[in-house]
PDB file of C-alpha atoms in Angstrom:
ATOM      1  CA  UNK A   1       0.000   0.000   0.000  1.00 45.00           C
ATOM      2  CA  UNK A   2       2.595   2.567   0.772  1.00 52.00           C
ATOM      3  CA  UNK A   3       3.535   5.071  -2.227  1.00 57.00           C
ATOM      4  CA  UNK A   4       6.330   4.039  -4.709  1.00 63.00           C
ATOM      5  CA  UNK A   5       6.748   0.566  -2.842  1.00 66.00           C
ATOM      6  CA  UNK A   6       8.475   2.805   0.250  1.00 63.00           C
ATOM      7  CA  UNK A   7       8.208   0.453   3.036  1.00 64.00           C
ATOM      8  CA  UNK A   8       5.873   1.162   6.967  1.00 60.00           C
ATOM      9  CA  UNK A   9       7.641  -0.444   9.303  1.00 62.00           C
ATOM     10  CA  UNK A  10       5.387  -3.200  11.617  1.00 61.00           C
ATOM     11  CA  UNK A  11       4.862  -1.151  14.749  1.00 60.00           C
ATOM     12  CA  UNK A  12       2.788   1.812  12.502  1.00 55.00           C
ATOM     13  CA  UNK A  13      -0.558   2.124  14.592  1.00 60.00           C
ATOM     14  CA  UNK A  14      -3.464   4.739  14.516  1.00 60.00           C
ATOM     15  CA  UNK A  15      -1.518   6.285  17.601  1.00 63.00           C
ATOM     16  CA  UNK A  16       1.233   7.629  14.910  1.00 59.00           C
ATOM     17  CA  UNK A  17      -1.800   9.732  13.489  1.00 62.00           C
ATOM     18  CA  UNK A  18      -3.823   9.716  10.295  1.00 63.00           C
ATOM     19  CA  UNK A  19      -3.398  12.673   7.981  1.00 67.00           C
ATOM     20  CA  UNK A  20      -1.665  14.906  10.549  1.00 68.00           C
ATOM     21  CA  UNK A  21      -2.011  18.334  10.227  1.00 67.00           C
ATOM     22  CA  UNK A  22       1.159  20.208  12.264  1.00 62.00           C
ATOM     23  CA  UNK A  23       0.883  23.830  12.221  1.00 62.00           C
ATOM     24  CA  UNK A  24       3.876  25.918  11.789  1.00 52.00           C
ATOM     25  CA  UNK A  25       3.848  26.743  16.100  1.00 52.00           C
ATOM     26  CA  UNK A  26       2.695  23.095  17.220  1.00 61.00           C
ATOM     27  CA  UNK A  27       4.999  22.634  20.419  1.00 73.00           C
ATOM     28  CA  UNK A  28       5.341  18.865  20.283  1.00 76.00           C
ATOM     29  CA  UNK A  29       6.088  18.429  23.483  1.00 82.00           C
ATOM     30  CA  UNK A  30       3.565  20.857  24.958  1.00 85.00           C
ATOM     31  CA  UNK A  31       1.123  19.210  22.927  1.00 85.00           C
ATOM     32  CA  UNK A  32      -0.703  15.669  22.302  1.00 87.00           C
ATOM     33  CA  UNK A  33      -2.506  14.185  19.050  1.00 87.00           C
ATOM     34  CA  UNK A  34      -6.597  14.370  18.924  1.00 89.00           C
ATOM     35  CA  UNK A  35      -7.759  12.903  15.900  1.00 89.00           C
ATOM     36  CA  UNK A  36     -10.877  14.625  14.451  1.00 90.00           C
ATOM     37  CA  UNK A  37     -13.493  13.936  11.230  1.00 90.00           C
ATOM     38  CA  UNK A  38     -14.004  16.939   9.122  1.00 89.00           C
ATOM     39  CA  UNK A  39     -15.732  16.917   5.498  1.00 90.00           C
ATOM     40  CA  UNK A  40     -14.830  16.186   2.176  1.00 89.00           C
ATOM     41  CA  UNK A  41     -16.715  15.863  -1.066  1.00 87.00           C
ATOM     42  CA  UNK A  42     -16.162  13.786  -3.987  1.00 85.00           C
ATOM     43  CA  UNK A  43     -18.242  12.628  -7.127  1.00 87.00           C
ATOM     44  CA  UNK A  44     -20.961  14.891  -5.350  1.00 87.00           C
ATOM     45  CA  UNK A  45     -20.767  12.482  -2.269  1.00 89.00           C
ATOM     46  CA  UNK A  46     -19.734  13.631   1.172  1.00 90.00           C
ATOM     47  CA  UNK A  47     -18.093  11.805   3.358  1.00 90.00           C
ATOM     48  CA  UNK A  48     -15.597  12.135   6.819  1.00 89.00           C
ATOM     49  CA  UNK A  49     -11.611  12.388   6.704  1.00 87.00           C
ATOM     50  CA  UNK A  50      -9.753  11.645  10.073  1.00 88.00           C
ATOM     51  CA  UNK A  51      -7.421  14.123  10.677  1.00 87.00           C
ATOM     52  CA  UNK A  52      -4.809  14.591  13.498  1.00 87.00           C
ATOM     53  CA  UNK A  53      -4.272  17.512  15.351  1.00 87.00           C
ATOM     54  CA  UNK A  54      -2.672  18.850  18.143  1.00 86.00           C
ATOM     55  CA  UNK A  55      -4.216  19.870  21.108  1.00 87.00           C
ATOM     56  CA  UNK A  56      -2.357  21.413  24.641  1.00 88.00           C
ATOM     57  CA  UNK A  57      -1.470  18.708  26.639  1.00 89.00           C
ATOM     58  CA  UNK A  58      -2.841  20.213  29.506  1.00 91.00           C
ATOM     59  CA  UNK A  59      -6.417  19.887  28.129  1.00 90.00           C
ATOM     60  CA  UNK A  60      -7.501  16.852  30.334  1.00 91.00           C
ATOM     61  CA  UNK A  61     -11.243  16.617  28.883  1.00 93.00           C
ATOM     62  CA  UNK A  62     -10.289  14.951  25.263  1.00 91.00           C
ATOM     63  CA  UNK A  63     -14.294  15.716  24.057  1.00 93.00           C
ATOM     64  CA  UNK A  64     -12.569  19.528  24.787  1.00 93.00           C
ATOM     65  CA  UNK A  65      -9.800  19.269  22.881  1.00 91.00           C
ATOM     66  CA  UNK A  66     -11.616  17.341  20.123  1.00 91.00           C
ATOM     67  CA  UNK A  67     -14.488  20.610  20.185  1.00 91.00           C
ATOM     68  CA  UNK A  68     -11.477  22.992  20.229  1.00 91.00           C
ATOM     69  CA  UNK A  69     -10.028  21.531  17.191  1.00 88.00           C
ATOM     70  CA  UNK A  70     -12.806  20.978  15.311  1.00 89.00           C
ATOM     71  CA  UNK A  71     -14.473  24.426  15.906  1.00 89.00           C
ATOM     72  CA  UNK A  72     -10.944  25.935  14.847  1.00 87.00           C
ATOM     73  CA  UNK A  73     -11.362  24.088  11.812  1.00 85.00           C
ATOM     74  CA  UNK A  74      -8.955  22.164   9.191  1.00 86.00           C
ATOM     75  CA  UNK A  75      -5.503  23.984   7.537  1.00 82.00           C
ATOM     76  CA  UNK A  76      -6.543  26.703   4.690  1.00 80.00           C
ATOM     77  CA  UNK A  77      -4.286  23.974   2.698  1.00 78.00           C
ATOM     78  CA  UNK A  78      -6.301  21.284   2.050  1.00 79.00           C
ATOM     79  CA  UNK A  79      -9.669  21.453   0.903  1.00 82.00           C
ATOM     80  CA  UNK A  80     -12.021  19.881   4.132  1.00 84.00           C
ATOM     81  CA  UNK A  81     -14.461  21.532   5.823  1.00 83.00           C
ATOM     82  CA  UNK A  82     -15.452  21.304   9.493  1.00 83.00           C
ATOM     83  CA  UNK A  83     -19.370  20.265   9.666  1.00 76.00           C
ATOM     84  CA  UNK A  84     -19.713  22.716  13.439  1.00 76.00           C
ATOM     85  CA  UNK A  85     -21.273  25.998  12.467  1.00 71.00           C
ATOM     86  CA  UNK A  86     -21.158  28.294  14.665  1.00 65.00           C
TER      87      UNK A  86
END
């Protein structure tokens, strides 16, 4: 599966992160990985894309951090959409 035949090695896990999103200040040590859903559309379908973020590690409530994150919505640089409206 990977691209041009590059090889994963066996310990890969969901806890690595799926389509992480690092923004240019993410402290990685101040912070920890929330994975959130936001929208994409395809073929006039819509469906969700799990993306990892990073929240403050100091945010003990994960639902928080996940609300944080989603309400501040994916990178201007690829083309999801968050479905909270506010």
């Amino acid at each position: 599966m990977p691209v041009n035949g590059t090889p994963i090695s066996d310990d890969l896990s969901r806890e690595d992160g799926i389509n992480i999103q690092h923004e240019a200040a993410a402290d990685m040590t101040a912070t920890k990985p929330v994975t959130v859903y936001y929208l994409a559309e395809s073929d006039e379908q819509t469906y969700y894309v799990p993306v990892t973020k990073r929240a403050p590690k100091d945010e003990d409530d994960p639902i928080t951090a996940a609300i944080d994150e989603l309400v501040s919505g994916p990178s201007k640089k690829i083309c999801l959409q968050t479905s909270i409206k506010m």
